[in-house]
Tab-separated table of C-alpha atoms in Angstrom:
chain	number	residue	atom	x	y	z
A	1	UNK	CA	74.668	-9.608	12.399
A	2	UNK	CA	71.607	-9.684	10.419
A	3	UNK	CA	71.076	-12.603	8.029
A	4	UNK	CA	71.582	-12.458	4.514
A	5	UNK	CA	68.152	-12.026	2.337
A	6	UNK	CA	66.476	-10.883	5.217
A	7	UNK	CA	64.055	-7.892	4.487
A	8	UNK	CA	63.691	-4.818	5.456
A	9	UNK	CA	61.062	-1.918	4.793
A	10	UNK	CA	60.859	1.610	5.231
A	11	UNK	CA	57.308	3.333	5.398
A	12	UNK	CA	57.714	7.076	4.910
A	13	UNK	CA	54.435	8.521	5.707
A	14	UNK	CA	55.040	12.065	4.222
A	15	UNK	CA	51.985	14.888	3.523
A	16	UNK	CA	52.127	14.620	0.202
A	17	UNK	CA	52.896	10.920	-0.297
A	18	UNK	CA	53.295	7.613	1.307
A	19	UNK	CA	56.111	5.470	-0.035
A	20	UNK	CA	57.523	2.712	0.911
A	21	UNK	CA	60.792	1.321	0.140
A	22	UNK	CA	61.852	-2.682	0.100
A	23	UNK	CA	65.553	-3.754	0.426
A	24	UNK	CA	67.102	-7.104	1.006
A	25	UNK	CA	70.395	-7.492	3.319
A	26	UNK	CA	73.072	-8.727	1.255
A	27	UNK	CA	76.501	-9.603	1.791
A	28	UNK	CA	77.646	-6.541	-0.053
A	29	UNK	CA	75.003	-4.308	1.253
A	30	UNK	CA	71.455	-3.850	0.750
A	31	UNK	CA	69.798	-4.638	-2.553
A	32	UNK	CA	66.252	-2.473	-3.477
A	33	UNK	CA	63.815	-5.104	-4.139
A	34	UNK	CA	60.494	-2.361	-4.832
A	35	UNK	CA	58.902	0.189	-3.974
A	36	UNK	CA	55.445	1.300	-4.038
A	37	UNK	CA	54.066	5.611	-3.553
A	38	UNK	CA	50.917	7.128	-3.712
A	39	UNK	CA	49.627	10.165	-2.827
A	40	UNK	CA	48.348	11.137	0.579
A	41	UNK	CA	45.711	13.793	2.173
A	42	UNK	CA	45.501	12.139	5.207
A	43	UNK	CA	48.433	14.056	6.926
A	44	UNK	CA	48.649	17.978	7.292
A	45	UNK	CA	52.287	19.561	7.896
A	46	UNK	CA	53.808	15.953	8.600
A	47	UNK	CA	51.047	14.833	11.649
A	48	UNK	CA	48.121	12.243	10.776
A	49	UNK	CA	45.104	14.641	10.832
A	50	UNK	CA	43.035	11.910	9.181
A	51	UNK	CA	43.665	8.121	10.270
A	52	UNK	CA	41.106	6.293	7.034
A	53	UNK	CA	42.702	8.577	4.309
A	54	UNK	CA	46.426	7.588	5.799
A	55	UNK	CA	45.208	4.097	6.032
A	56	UNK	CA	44.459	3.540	2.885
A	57	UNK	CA	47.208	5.236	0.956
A	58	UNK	CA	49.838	3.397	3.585
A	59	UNK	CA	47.732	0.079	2.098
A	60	UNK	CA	48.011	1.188	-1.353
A	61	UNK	CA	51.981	2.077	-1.291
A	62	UNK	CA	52.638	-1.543	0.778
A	63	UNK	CA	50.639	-3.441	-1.709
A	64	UNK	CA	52.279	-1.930	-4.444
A	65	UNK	CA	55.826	-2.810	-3.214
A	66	UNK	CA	55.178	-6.065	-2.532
A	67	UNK	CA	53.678	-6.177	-5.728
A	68	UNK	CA	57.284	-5.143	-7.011
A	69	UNK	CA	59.365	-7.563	-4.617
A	70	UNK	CA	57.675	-10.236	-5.001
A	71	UNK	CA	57.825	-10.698	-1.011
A	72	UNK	CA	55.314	-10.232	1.802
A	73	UNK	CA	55.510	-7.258	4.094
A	74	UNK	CA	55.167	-7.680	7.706
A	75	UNK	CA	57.349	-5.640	9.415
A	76	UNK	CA	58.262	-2.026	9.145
A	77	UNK	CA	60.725	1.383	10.068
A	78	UNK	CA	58.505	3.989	9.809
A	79	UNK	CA	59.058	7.685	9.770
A	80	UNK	CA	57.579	10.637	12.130
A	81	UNK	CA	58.009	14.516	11.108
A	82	UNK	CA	55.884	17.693	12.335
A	83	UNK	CA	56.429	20.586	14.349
A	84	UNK	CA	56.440	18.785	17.310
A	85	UNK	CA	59.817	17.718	17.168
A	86	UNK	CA	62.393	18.965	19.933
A	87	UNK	CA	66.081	18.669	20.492
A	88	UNK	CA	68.109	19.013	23.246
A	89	UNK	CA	71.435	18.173	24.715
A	90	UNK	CA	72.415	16.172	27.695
A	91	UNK	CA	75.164	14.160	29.509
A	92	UNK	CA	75.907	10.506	31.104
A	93	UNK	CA	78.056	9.304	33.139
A	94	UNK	CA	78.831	5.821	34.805
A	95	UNK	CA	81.548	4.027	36.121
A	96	UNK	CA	83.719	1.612	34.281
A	97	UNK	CA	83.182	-1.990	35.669
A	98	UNK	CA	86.071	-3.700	35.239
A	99	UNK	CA	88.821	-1.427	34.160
A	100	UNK	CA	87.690	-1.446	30.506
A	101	UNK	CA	85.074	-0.155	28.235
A	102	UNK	CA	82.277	-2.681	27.443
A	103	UNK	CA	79.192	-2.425	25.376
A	104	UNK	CA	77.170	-3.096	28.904
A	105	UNK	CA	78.795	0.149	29.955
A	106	UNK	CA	78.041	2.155	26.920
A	107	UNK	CA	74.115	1.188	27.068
A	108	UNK	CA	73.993	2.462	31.038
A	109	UNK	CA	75.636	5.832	30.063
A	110	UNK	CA	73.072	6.335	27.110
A	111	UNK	CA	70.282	5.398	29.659
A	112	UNK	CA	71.643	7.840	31.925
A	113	UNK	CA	71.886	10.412	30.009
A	114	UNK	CA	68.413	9.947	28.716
A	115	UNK	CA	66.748	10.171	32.549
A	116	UNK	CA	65.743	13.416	32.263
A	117	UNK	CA	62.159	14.850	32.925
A	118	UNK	CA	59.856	15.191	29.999
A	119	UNK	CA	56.239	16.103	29.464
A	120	UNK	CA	54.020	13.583	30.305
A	121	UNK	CA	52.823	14.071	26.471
A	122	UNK	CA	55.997	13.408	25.275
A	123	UNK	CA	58.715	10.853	24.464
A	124	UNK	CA	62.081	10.088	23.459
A	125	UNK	CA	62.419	9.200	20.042
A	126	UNK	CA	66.294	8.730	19.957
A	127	UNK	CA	69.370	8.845	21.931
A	128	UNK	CA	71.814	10.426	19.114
A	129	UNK	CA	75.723	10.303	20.833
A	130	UNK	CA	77.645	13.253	20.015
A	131	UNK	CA	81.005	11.867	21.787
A	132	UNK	CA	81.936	9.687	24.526
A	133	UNK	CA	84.643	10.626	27.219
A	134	UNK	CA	86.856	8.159	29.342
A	135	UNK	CA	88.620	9.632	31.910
A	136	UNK	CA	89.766	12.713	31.296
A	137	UNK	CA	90.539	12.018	27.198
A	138	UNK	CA	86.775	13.047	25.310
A	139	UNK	CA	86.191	13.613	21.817
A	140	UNK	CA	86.100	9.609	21.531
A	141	UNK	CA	83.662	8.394	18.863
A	142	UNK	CA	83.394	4.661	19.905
A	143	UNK	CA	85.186	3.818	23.601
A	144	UNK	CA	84.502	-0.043	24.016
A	145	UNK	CA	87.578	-1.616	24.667
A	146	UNK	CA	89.305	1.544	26.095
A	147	UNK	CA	90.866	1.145	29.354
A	148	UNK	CA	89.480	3.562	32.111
A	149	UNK	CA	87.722	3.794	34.892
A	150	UNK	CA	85.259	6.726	34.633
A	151	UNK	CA	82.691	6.751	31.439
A	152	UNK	CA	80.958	10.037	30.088
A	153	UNK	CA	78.748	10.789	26.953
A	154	UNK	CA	77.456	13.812	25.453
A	155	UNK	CA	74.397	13.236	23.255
A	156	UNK	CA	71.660	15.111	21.771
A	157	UNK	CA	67.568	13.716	22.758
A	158	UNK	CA	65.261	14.171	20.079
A	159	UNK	CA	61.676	14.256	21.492
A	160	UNK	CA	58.374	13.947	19.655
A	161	UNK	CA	54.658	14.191	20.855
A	162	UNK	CA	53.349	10.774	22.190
A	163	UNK	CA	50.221	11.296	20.529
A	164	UNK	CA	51.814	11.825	16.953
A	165	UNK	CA	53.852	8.693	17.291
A	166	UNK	CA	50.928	6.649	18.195
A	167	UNK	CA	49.023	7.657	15.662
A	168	UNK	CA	51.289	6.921	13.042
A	169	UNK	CA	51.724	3.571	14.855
A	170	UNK	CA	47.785	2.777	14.735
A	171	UNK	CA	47.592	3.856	11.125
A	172	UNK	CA	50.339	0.681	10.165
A	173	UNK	CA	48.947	-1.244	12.761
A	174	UNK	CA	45.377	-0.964	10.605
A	175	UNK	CA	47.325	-2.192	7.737
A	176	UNK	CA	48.413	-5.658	9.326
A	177	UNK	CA	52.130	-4.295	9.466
A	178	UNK	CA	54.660	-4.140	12.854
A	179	UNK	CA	56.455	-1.109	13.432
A	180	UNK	CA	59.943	-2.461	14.390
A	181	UNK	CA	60.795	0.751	14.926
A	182	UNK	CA	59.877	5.089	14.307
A	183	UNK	CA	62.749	7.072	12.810
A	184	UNK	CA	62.904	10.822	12.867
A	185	UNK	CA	62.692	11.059	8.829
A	186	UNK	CA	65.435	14.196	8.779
A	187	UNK	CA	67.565	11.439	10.800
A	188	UNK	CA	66.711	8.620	7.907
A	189	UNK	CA	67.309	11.173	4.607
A	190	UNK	CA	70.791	11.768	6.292
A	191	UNK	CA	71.505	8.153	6.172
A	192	UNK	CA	71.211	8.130	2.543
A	193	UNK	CA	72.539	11.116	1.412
A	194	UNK	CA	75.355	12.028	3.543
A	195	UNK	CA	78.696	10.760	3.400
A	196	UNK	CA	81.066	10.085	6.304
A	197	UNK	CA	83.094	13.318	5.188
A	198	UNK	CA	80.697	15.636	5.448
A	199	UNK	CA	79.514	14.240	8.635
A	200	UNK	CA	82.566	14.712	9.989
A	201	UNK	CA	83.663	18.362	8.765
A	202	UNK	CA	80.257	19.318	9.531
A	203	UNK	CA	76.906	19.434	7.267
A	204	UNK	CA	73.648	20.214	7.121
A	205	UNK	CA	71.006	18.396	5.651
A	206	UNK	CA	67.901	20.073	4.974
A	207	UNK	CA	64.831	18.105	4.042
A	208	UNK	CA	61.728	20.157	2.101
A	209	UNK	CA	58.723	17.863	2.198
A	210	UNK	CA	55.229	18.892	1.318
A	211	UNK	CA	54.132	19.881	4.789
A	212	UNK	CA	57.520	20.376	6.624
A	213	UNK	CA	61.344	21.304	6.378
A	214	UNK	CA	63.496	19.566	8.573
A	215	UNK	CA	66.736	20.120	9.296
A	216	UNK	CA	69.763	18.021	11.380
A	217	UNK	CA	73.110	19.213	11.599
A	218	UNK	CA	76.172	17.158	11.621
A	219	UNK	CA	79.396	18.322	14.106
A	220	UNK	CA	83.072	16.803	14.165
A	221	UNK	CA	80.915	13.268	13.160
A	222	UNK	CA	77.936	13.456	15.597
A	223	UNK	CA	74.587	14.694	15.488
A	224	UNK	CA	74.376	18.647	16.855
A	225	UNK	CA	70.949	19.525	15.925
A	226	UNK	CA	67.955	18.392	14.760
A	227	UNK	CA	64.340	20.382	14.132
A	228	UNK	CA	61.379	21.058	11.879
A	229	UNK	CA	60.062	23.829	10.445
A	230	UNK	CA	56.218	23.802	9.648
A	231	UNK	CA	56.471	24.945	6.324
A	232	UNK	CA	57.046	23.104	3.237
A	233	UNK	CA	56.037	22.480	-0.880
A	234	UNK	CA	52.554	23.240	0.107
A	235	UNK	CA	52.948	26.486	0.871
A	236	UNK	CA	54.177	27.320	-2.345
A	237	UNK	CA	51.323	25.468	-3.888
A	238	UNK	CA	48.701	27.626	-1.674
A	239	UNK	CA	50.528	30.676	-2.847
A	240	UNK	CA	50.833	29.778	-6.814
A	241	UNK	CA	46.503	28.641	-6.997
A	242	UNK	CA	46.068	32.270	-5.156
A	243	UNK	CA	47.917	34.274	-7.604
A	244	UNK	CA	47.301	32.329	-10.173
A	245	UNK	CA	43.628	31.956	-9.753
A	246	UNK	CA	44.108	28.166	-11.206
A	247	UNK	CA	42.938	24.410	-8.795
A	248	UNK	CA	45.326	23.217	-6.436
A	249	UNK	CA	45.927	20.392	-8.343
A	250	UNK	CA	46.728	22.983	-11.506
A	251	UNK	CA	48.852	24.999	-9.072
A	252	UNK	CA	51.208	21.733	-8.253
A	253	UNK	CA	51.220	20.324	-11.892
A	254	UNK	CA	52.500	23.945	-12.536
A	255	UNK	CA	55.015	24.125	-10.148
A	256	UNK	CA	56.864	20.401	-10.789
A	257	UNK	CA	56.688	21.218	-14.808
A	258	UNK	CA	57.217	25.317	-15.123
A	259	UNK	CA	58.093	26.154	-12.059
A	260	UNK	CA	61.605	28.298	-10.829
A	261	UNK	CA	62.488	29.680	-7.733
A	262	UNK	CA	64.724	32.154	-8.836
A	263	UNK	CA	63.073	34.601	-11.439
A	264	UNK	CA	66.100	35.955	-13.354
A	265	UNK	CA	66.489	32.471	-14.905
A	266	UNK	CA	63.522	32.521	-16.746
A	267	UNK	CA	63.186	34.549	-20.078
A	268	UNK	CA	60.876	37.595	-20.410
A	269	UNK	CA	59.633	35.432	-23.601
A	270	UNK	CA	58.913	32.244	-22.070
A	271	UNK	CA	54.517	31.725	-21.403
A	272	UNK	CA	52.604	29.216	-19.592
A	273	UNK	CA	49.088	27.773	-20.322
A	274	UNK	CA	46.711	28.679	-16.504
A	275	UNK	CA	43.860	26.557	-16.489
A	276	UNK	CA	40.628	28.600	-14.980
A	277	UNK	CA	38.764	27.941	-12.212
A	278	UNK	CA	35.096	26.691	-12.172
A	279	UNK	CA	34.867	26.357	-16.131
A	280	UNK	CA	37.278	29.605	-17.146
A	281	UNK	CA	39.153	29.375	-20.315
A	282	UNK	CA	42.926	28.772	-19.856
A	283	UNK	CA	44.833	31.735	-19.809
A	284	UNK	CA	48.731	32.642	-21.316
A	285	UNK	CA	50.758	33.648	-18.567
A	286	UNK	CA	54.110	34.705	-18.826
A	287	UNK	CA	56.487	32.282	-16.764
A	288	UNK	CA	58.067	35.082	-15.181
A	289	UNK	CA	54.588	35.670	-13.403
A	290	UNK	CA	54.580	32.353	-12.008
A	291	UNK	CA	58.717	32.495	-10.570
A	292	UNK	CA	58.080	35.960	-8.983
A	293	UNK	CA	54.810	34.074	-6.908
A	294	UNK	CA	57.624	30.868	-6.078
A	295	UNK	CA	60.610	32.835	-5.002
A	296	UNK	CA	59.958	34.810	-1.770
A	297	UNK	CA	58.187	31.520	-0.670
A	298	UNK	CA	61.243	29.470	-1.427
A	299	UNK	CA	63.847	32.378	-0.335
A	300	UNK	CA	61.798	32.265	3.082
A	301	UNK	CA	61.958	29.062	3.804
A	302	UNK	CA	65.933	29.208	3.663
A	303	UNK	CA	65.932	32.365	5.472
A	304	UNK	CA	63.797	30.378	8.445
A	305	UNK	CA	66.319	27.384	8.242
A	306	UNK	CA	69.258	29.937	8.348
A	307	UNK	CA	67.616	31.379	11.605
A	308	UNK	CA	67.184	27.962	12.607
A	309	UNK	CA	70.819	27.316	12.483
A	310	UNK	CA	72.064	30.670	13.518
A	311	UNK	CA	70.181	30.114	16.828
A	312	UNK	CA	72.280	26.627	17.050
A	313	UNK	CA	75.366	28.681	17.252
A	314	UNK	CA	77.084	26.153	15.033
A	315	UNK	CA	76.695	28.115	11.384
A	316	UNK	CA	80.746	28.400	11.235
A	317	UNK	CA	80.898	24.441	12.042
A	318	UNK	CA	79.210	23.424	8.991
A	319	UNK	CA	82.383	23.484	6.748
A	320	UNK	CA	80.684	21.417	4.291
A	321	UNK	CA	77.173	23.632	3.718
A	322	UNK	CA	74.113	22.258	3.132
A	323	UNK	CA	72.681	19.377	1.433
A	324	UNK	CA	69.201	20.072	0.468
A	325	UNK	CA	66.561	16.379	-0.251
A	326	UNK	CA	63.400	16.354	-0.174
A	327	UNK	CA	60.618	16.493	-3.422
A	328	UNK	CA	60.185	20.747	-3.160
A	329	UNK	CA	64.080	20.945	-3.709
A	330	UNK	CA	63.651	19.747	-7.720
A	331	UNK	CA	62.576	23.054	-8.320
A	332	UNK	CA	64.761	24.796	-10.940
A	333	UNK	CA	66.600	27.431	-9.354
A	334	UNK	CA	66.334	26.303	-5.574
A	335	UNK	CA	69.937	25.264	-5.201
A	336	UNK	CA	71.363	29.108	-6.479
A	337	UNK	CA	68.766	30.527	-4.608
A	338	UNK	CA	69.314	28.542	-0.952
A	339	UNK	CA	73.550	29.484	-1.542
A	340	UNK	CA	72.404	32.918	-1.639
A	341	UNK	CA	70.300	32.965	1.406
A	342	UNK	CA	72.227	30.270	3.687
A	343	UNK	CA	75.462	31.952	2.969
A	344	UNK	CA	77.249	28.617	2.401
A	345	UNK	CA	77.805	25.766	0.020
A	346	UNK	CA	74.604	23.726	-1.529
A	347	UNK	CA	73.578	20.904	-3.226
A	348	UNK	CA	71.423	18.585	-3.344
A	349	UNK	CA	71.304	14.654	-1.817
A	350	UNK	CA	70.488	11.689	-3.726
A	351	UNK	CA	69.880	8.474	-2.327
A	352	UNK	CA	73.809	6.092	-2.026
A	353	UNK	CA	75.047	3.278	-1.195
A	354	UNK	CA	72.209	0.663	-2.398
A	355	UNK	CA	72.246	-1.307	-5.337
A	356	UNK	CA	69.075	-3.173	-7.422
A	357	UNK	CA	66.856	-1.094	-8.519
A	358	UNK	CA	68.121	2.048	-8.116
A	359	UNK	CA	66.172	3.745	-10.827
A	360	UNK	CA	63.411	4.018	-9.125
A	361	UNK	CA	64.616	5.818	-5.714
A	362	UNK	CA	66.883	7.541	-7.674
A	363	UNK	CA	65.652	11.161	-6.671
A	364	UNK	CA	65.297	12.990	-3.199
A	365	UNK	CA	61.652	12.695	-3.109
A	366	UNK	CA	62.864	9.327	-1.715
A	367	UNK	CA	65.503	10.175	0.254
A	368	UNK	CA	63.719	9.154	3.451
A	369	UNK	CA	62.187	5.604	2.345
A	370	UNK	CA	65.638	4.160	1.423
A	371	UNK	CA	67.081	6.358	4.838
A	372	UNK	CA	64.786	4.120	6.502
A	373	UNK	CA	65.969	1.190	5.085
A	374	UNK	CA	69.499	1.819	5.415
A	375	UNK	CA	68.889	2.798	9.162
A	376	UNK	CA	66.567	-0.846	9.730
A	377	UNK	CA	69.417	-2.553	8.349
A	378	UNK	CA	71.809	-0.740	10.871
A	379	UNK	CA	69.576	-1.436	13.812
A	380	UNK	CA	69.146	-5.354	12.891
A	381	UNK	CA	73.004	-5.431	12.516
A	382	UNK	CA	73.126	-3.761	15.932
A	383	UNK	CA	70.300	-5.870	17.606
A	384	UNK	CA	68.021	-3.029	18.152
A	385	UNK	CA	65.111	-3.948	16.186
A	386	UNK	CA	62.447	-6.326	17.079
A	387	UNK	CA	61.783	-9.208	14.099
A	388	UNK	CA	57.912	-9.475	12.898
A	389	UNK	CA	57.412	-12.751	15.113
A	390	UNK	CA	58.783	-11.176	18.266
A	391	UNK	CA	57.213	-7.409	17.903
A	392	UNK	CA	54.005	-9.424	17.550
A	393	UNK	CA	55.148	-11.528	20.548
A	394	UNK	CA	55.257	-8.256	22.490
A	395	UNK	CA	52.187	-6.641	21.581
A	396	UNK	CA	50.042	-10.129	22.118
A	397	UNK	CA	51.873	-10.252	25.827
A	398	UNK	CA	51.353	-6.804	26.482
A	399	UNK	CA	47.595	-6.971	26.299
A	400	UNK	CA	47.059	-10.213	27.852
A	401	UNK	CA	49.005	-8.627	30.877
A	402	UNK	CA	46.902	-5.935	30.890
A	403	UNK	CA	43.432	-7.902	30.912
A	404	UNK	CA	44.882	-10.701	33.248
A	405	UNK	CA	44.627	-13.861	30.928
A	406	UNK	CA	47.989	-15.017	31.679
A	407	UNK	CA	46.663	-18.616	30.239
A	408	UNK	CA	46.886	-17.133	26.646
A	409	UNK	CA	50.584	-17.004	26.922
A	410	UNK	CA	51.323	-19.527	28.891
A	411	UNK	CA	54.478	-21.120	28.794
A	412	UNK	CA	55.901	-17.849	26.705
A	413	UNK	CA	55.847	-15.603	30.180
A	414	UNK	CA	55.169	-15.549	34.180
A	415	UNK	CA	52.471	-15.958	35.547
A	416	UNK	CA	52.356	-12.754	37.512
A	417	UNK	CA	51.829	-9.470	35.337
A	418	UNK	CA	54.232	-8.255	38.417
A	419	UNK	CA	56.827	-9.918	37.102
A	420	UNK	CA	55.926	-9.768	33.403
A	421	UNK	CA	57.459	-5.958	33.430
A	422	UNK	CA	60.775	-7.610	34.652
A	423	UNK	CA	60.905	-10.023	31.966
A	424	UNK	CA	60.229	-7.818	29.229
A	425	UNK	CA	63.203	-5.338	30.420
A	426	UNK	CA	65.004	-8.066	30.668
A	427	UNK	CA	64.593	-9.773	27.476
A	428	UNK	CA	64.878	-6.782	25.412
């Protein structure tokens, strides 16, 4: 179990923004201590196109948290988004040591269902278990202690592009932080938004982000699905300075303060000031104008995600619809609109189950950053994140293996780089 007042930071490196979120373990949950966002060009549709620019606004959001907690930051769970995503199913299976379930045996079923061949340019992000089955009984959400002699899982891999990873890695590295750990952010928004009912009678949660949509879908508790589509609150941005003929900066003031995605909601009556470009008078456009440029954007972004889900073959499984986070969903009209399009139930997710300063993450811009705090928690609770000391253990080990001056950490490994593999896998 994690300690109490121990802290824990999520980085959500979006294209739009970088924020990061500070909570504090408590014994009734996690407390939010700060948080700290600033706007970001260093990232096109969710990947780092631009490591200085992401650098600096990851440096800007981190000092501006820890500006607001009052604590140092060291150590964080960042999130990764972009096309490159995949997911795909695949089964374990391993025998049952001594007659009953363990957590030993659990791990080795997850590992085996996780040997399968991937691109040398890729990696497993997560192992996401759909449901275990002893024996011949499945449908078993958590089997240690069960009595059995056969154990199999069914789980869903989510895969991202090595390079993307490790590029959002060097960017925090740059910044003096750890990465204890890199969360697929559709994964982390879920965690916040989501509760254990619609998880189980099936849900999914669609994330719009400036550069991305991603989308995970929930089944009888477990993860299903999970993918991103590579268009997002830019798009409609591009779209509104084109017809518009106003800055891009214009065109997204425009959109967060007039903007609808559903055009019968605004009155014939209703105008809007355009500012001009390169030294142009402003301009009185009707509002209606500025709707009919934001709803077939909008309208095909849902009909993409219901594609997206149509090809899952689990549309009839999501009982309880769709819950829609992400900045691009505050437009006025977008939750009528994506019911009309998906076909299903909408609303959309707000950041739950924290306390402190709620005020501040109190929107679905930042559903990911407290996701990722939430899921940090989790994963100290569970043992499966590193602490700040031992991360930096790790990556101070690492490279001395690798160059051969074992005398810089003596006494903290072997000797042999042979046998400094065996500890590592051993120790963690």
């Amino acid at each position: 179990m994690p300690s109490q007042g121990e802290i824990v930071v999520g980085l959500d490196i979006g294209t739009t923004k970088v924020c990061a979120v500070v909570g504090e373990i408590a014994e009734d949950g996690i407390t939010i201590l700060g948080v700290g966002s600033v706007p970001c060009r260093g990232l096109r549709k969710g990947i780092v196109s631009n490591i200085d620019w992401t650098v600096r606004s990851i440096k800007d959001a981190i000092e501006s948290a820890q500006t607001m907690a009052g604590v140092e930051i060291r150590t964080v769970f960042a999130g990764v988004a972009g096309s490159h995503i995949r997911s795909q199913s695949s089964d374990g299976v391993a025998a049952v040591a001594g007659g009953e379930v363990t957590r030993a045996d659990v791990d080795r079923v997850l590992e085996g269902a996780r040997a399968i061949p991937v691109d040398a340019d890729r990696q497993i992000l997560h192992v996401l278990p759909r449901e275990y089955i002893v024996d011949v009984q499945d449908g078993i959400r958590d089997p240690v202690g069960m009595s059995g002699v056969r154990l199999g899982a069914k789980v869903n891999l989510v895969t991202a592009a090595t390079s993307c990873v490790q590029n959002v890695i060097r960017c925090a590295e740059r910044c003096g932080l750890v990465v204890a750990d890199v969360v697929l952010e559709a994964l982390a928004s879920s965690e916040a938004i989501l509760s254990d009912d619609e998880r189980e009678i099936g849900a999914a949660v669609v994330d719009i982000g400036g550069g991305t949509t991603d989308i995970i879908l929930y089944v009888d508790g477990g993860i299903a699905h999970a993918s991103v589509v590579p268009v997002g609150g830019n798009n409609i941005t591009n779209d509104i300075a084109a017809g518009l003929r106003t800055p891009m900066a214009e065109a997204d003031r425009l959109k967060r303060l007039c903007g609808c995605a559903l055009g019968r909601l605004v009155s014939d009556e209703e105008e809007i000031e355009v500012p001009g470009v390169g030294g142009q008078k402003p301009r009185r456009t009707p509002r209606r104008v500025l709707s009919d440029i934001i709803e077939p954007r909008v309208e095909e972004i849902f009909a993409v995600v219901r594609k997206r889900i149509e090809d899952t073959g689990l549309l009839e499984q999501l009982s309880a619809g769709v819950v829609l986070t992400g900045g691009a969903v505050l437009l006025e009209g977008t939750t009528e609109l994506a019911e009309e399009v998906l076909g299903m139930p909408v609303r959309i997710g707000f950041p739950t189950g924290v306390r402190g300063i709620t005020q501040l993450v109190h929107g679905p811009q930042y559903a990911t950053g407290v996701g990722l705090v939430k899921y940090g928690a989790q994963a100290i609770a569970d043992g499966h994140a590193r602490t700040a000391d031992v991360a930096q253990s790790i990556v101070r080990m690492t490279a001395a293996a690798r160059k051969g001056v074992d005398e810089e950490v003596e006494g903290t490994m072997p000797k042999s780089q042979s046998k400094f593999w065996e500890w590592l896998k051993a120790a963690f």
